[in-house]
Structure formats: C-alpha cells, structure tokens
mmCIF file of C-alpha atoms in Angstrom:
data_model
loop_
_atom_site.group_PDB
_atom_site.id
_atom_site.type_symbol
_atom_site.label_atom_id
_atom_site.label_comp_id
_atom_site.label_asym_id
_atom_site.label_seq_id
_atom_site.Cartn_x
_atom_site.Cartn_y
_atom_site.Cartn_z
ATOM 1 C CA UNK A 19 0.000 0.000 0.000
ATOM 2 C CA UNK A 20 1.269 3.418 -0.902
ATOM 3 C CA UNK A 21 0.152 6.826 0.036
ATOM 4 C CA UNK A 22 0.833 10.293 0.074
ATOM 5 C CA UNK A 23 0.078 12.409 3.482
ATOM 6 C CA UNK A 24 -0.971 16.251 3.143
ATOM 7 C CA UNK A 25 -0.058 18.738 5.288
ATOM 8 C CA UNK A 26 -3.171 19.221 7.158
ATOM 9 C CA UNK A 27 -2.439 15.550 8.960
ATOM 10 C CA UNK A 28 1.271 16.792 9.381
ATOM 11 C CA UNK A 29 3.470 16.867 13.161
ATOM 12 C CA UNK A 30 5.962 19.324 12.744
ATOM 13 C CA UNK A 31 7.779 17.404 9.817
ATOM 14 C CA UNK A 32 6.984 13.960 10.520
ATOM 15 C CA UNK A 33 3.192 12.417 9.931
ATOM 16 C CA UNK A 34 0.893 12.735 13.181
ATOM 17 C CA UNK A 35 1.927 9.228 14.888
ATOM 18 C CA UNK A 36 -1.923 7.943 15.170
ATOM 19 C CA UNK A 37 -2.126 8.492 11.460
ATOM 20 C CA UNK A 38 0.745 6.559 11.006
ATOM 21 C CA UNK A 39 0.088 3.444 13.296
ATOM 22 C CA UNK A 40 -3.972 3.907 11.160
ATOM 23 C CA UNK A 41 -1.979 3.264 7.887
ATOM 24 C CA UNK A 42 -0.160 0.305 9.225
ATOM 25 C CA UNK A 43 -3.409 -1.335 10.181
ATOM 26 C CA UNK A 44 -5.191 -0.290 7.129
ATOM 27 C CA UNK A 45 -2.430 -1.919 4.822
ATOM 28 C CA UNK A 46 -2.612 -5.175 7.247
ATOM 29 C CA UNK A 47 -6.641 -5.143 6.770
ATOM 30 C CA UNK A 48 -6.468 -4.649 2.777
ATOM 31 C CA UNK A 49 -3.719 -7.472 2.724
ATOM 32 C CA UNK A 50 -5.382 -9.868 5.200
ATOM 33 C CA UNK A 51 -9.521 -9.079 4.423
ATOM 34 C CA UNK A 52 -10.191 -12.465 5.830
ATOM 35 C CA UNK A 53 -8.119 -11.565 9.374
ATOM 36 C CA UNK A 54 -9.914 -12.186 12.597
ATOM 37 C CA UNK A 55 -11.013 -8.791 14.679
ATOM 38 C CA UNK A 56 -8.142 -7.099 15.823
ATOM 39 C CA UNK A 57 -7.074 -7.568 19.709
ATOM 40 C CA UNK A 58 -3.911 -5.695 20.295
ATOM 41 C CA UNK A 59 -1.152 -3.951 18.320
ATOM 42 C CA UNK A 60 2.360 -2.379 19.203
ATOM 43 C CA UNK A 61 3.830 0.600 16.995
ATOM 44 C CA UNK A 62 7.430 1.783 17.414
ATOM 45 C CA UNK A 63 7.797 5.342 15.570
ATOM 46 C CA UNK A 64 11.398 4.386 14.474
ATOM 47 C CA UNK A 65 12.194 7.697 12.495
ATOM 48 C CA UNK A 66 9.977 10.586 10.861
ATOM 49 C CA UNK A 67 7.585 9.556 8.255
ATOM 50 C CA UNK A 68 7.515 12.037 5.541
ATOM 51 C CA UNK A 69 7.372 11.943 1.959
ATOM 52 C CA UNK A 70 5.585 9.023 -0.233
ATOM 53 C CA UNK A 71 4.648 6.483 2.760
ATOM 54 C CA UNK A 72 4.756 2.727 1.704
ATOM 55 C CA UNK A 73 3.514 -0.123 3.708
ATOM 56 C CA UNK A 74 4.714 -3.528 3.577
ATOM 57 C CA UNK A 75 2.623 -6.687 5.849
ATOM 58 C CA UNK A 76 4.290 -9.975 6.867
ATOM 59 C CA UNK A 77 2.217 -12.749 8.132
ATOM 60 C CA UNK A 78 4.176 -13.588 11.030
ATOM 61 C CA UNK A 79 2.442 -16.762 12.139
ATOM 62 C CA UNK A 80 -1.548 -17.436 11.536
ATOM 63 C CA UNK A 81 -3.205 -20.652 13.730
ATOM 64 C CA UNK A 82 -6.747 -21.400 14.010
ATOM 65 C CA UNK A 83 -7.966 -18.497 16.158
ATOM 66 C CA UNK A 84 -4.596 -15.959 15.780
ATOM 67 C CA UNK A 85 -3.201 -14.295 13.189
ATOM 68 C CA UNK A 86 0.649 -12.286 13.705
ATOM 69 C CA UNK A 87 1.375 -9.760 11.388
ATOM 70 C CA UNK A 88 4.328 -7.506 10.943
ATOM 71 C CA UNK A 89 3.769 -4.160 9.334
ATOM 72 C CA UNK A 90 6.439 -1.517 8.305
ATOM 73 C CA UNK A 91 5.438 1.913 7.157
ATOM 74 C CA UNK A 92 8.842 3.858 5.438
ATOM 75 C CA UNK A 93 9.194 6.725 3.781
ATOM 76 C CA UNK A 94 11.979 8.905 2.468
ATOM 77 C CA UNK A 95 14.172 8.131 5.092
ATOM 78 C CA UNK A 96 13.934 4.781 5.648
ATOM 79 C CA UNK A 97 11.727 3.032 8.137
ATOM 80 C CA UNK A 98 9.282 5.258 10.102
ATOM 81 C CA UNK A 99 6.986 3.054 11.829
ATOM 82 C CA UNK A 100 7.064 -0.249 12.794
ATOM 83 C CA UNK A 101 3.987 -2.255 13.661
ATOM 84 C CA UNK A 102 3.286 -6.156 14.738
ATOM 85 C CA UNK A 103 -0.505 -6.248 15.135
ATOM 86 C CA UNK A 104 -2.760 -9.274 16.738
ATOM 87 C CA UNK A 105 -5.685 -10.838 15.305
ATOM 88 C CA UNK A 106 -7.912 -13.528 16.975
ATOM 89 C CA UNK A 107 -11.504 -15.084 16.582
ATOM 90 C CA UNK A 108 -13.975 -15.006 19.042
ATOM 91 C CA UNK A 109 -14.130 -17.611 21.262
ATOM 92 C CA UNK A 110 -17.140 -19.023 23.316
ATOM 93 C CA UNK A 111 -16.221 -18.485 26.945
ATOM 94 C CA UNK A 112 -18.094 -18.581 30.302
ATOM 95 C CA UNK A 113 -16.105 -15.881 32.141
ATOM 96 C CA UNK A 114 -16.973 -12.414 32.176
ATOM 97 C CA UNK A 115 -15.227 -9.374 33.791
ATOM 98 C CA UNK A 116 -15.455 -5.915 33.297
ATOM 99 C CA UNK A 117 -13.554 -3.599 35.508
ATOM 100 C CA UNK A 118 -13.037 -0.363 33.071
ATOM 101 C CA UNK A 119 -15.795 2.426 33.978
ATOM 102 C CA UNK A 120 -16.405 5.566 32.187
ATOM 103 C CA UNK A 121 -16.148 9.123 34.446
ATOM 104 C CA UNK A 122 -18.959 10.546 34.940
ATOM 105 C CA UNK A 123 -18.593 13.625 32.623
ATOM 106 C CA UNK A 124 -21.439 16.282 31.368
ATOM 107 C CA UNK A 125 -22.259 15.729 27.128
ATOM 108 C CA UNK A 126 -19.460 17.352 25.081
ATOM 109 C CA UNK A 127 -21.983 19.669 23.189
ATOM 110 C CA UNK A 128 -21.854 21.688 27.162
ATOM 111 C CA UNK A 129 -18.414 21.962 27.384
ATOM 112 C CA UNK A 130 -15.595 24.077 26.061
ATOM 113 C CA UNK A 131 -12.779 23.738 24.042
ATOM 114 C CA UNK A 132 -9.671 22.050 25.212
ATOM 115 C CA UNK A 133 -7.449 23.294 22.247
ATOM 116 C CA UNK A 134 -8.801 26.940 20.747
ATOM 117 C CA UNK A 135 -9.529 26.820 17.036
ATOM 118 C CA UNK A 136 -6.583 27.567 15.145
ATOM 119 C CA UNK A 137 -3.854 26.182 17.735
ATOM 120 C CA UNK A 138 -1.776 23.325 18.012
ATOM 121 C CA UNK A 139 0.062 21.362 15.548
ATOM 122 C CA UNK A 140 -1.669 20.854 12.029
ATOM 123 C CA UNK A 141 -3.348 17.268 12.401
ATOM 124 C CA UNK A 142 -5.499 18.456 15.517
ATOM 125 C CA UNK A 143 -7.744 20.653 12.968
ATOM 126 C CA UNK A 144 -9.030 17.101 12.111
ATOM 127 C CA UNK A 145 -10.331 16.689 15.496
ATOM 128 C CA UNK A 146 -13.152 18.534 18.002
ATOM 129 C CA UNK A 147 -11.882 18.695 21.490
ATOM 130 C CA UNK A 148 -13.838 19.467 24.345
ATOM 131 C CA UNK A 149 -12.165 19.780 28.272
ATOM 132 C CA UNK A 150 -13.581 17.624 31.021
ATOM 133 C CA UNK A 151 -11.307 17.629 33.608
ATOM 134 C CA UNK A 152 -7.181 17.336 34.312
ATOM 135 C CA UNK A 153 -4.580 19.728 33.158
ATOM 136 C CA UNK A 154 -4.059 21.852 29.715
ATOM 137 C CA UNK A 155 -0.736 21.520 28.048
ATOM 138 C CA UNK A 156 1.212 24.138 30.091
ATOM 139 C CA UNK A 157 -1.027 25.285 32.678
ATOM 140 C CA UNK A 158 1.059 23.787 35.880
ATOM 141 C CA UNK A 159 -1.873 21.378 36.563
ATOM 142 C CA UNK A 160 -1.855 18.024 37.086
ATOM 143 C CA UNK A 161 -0.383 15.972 34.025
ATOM 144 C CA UNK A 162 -3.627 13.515 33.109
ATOM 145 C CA UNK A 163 -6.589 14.819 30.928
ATOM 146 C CA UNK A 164 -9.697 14.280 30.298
ATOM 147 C CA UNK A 165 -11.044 15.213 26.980
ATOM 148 C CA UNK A 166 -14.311 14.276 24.539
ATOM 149 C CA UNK A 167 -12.663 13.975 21.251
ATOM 150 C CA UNK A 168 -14.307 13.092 17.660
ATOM 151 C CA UNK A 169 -13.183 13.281 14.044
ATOM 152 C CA UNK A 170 -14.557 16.560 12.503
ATOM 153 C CA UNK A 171 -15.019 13.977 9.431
ATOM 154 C CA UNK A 172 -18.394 12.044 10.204
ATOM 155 C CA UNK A 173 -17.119 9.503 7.832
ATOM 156 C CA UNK A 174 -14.634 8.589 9.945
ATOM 157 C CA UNK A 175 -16.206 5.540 11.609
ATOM 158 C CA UNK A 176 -13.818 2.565 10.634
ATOM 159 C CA UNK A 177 -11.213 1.069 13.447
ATOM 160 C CA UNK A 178 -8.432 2.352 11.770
ATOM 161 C CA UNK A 179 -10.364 5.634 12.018
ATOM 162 C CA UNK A 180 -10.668 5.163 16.105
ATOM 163 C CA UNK A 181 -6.985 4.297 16.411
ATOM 164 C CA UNK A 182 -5.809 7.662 14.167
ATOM 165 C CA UNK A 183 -8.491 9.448 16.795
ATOM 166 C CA UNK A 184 -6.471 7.507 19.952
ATOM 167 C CA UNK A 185 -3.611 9.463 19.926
ATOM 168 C CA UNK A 186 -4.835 12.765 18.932
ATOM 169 C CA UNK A 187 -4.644 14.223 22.715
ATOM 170 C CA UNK A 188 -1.463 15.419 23.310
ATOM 171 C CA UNK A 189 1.040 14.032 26.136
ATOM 172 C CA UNK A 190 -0.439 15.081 29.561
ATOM 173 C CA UNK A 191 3.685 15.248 30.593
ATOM 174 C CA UNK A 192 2.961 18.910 28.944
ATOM 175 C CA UNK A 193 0.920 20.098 31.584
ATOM 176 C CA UNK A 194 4.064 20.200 33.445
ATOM 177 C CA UNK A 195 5.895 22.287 30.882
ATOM 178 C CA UNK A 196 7.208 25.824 32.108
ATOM 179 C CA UNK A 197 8.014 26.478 28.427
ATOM 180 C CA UNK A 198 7.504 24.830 25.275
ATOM 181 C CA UNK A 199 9.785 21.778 24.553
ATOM 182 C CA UNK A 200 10.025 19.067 21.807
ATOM 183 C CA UNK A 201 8.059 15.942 23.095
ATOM 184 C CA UNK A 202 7.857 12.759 20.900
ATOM 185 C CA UNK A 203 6.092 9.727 20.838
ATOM 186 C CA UNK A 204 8.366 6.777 21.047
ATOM 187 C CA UNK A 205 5.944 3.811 21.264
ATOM 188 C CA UNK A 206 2.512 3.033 21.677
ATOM 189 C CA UNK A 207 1.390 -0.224 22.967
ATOM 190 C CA UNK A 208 -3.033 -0.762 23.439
ATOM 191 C CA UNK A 209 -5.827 -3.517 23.478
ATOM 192 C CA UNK A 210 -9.092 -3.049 21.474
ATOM 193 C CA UNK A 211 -11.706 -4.064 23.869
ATOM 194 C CA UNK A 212 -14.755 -3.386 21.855
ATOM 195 C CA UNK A 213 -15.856 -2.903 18.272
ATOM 196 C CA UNK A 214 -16.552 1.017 16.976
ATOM 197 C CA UNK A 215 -20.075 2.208 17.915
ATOM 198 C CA UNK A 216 -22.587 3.600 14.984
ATOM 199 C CA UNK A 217 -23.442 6.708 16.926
ATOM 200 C CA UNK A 218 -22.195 10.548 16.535
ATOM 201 C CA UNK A 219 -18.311 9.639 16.970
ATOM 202 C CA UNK A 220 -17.941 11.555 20.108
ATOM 203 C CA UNK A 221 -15.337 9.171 22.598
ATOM 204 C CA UNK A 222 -14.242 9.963 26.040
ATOM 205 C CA UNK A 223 -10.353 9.993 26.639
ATOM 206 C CA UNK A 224 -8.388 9.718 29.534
ATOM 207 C CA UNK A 225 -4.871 9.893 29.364
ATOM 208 C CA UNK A 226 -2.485 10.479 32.110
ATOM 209 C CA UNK A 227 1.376 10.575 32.653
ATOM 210 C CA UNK A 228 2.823 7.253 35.720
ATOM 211 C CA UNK A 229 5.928 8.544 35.217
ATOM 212 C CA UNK A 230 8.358 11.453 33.914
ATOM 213 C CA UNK A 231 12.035 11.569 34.340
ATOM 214 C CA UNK A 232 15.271 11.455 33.262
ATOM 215 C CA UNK A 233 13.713 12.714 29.636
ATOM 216 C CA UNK A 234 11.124 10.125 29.344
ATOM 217 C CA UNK A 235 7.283 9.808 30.206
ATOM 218 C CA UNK A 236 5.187 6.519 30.492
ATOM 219 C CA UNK A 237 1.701 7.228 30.640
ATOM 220 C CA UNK A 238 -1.543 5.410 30.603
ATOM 221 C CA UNK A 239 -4.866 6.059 28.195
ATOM 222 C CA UNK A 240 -8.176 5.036 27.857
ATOM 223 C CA UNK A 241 -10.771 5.633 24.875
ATOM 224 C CA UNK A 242 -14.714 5.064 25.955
ATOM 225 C CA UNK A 243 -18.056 5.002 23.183
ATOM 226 C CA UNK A 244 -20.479 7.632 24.508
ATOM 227 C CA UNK A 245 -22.403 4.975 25.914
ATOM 228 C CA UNK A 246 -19.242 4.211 28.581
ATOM 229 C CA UNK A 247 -18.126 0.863 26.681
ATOM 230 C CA UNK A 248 -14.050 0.637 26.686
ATOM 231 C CA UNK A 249 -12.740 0.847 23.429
ATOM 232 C CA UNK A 250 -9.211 0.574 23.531
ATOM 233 C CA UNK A 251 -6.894 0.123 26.655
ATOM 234 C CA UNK A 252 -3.247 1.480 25.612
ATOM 235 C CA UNK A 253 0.388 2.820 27.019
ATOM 236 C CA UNK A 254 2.876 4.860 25.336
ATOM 237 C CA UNK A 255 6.392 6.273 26.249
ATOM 238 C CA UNK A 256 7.338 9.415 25.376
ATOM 239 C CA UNK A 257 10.728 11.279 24.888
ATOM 240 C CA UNK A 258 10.775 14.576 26.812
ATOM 241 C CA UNK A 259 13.142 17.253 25.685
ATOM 242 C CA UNK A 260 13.043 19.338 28.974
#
C-alpha cells in the first residue's frame, strides 16, 4: 500500500503518529480481508515519516484463532513506523469481567474547548476537542486529561479511524511544561476491547502521565463510546526534551 500524506495531517515534519500506526493497520486489513477482529497492536515510531509512505505486511504466524502480522510503514528516510498487530476469533467463553468504567462527565456539546480553534500542531484541525477535567498543556496542573474527542469527518467511523483518533490528545507530561519543549512519541502499545459504535463519533479519553524523568514519560490512556463501553486500553512512552 502506498500513500501520500498532506499537510493538514502533518506533526511538525513527521506524519501525526496515530495516522501513522492507522496506515499500518489499514495496509494489514487490505492485505489480510479475511483476518480475525483485531485484539492488540504495538507501533514503534522508528524515524519521521515524511514523503511518499509505503507499507509492507508480513504474516508472522496465523493458527486457528490468531493471526501475527508484521507491518512496516517507510518513507523517504527509511523506516518510520514499525507495527506487529494481533488478530484472533472469538471464542465461546463462560467468564466475564469488566472492571473499566467511564467518568462521569457532562455531554461534550456543554463543554468548552480544550485546544482553541486555530492552535496546536496541524493534524489536531481534524479533530473537536472538548475539556472535562485534568490539566491543559502548560497550565502547571496536574499531568492527566480528560477530553471528549471526535473526528470533525463524520465519515470517519472505521477502526483504523478510532486508532488515528487515539492518539490525537497530546502528552499530559505537557501540563508540566514551564516552556515549550520538543516531546515525541516513542511507542505506543493498546488492546481493542470493543468494536466502533454507529453513533455521533464523540469518545471519552483519559490519558495520564505514571511517570516522567530522566527525559522520558510513560503514561496510561483510555478511549470510551459515549455509551461508557471501553474501546481501547493502551500505554505509550514518550521522549521529553526538557
């Protein structure tokens, strides 16, 4: 699979990282159509992906309920993200345990903006934000937030679509920032818990920062449907530059 990334889904010089880790599973889903649901996936942003972005998928291993599959998106220079993704069929099982609830938050349409129009690096445009709760990229709060979020594309409804929307909030190590610094996803490790809703696209995000020190921030998110059903369970480390 080959494609060409405009500006408006651009990070500085690199393409937005959720964008990125979305092509990786689209180009595993167009060369696998008869793949099992998707469970988990792990994405290492290896170098910057710019230019023409090609996508090559390796079928690592495939039994009769799991399916391994490498994926490596490069671009001018070289390798730019690396992806190993995890299929599996349902399975009939007697246990059942769900220990993932949803804040209690007020609808999005009553709430304001978390990043004004206009601001913020150019892939956010693609996004509505609205603030819940937590910090604000440099405000000295704490650093976890708690954000509605939705494509401003209603289209936008496939699972590659909801993992491109995962990542859109931006580190919650920021909140800590006294000054703006270069911060950069490293790797981004989650679980798809439940399949993507037919309803207005609006999800509630929670990510917070564990950890940040010596120039490195591990941090913890969560994506819920409107209705409160977990949608994907995920980590990430980040490189600090402060």
């Amino acid at each position: 699979m080959v494609a060409t990334v405009g500006d408006d889904w651009k990070q500085g010089r690199t393409t937005y990282g959720g964008l990125s880790a979305a092509l990786c599973l689209e180009a595993a889903q167009r060369r696998l159509p008869e793949a099992p649901p998707l469970r988990s996936a792990q994405f290492a942003f290896v170098g910057p992906a710019a230019g023409e972005l090609s996508a090559s998928v390796e079928v690592l291993r495939q039994g009769k309920s799991a399916l391994f599959a490498n994926v490596d998106l490069s671009g001018e220079g070289g390798l730019a993200t690396r992806g190993l993704l995890t299929f599996g069929t349902e399975r009939v099982s007697k246990l059942y345990h769900l220990d993932l609830p949803a804040p209690d938050t007020p609808a999005p349409e009553m709430l304001e903006l978390f990043i004004p129009e206009g601001a913020g690096p150019a892939f956010a445009r693609q996004f509505e934000f609205r603030y819940v709760a937590g910090g604000r990229p440099l405000s000295g709060g704490p650093p976890d937030f708690l954000v509605w979020i939705r494509h401003r594309d209603p289209a936008a409804r496939s699972l590659a679509a909801l993992v491109a929307l995962a990542d859109a909030l931006p580190p919650p190590a920021l909140s800590v920032f006294d000054q703006f610094a270069p911060i950069s996803t490293m790797t981004w490790s989650m679980d798809v818990l439940g399949e993507v809703p037919d309803d207005d696209g609006w999800r509630l995000m929670s990510s917070r920062a564990e950890t940040i020190a010596h120039g490195y921030s591990a941090q913890s998110m969560t994506l819920w449907s409107r209705d409160g059903t977990p949608l994907i369970a995920a980590r990430q480390t980040v490189a600090v530059f402060l």
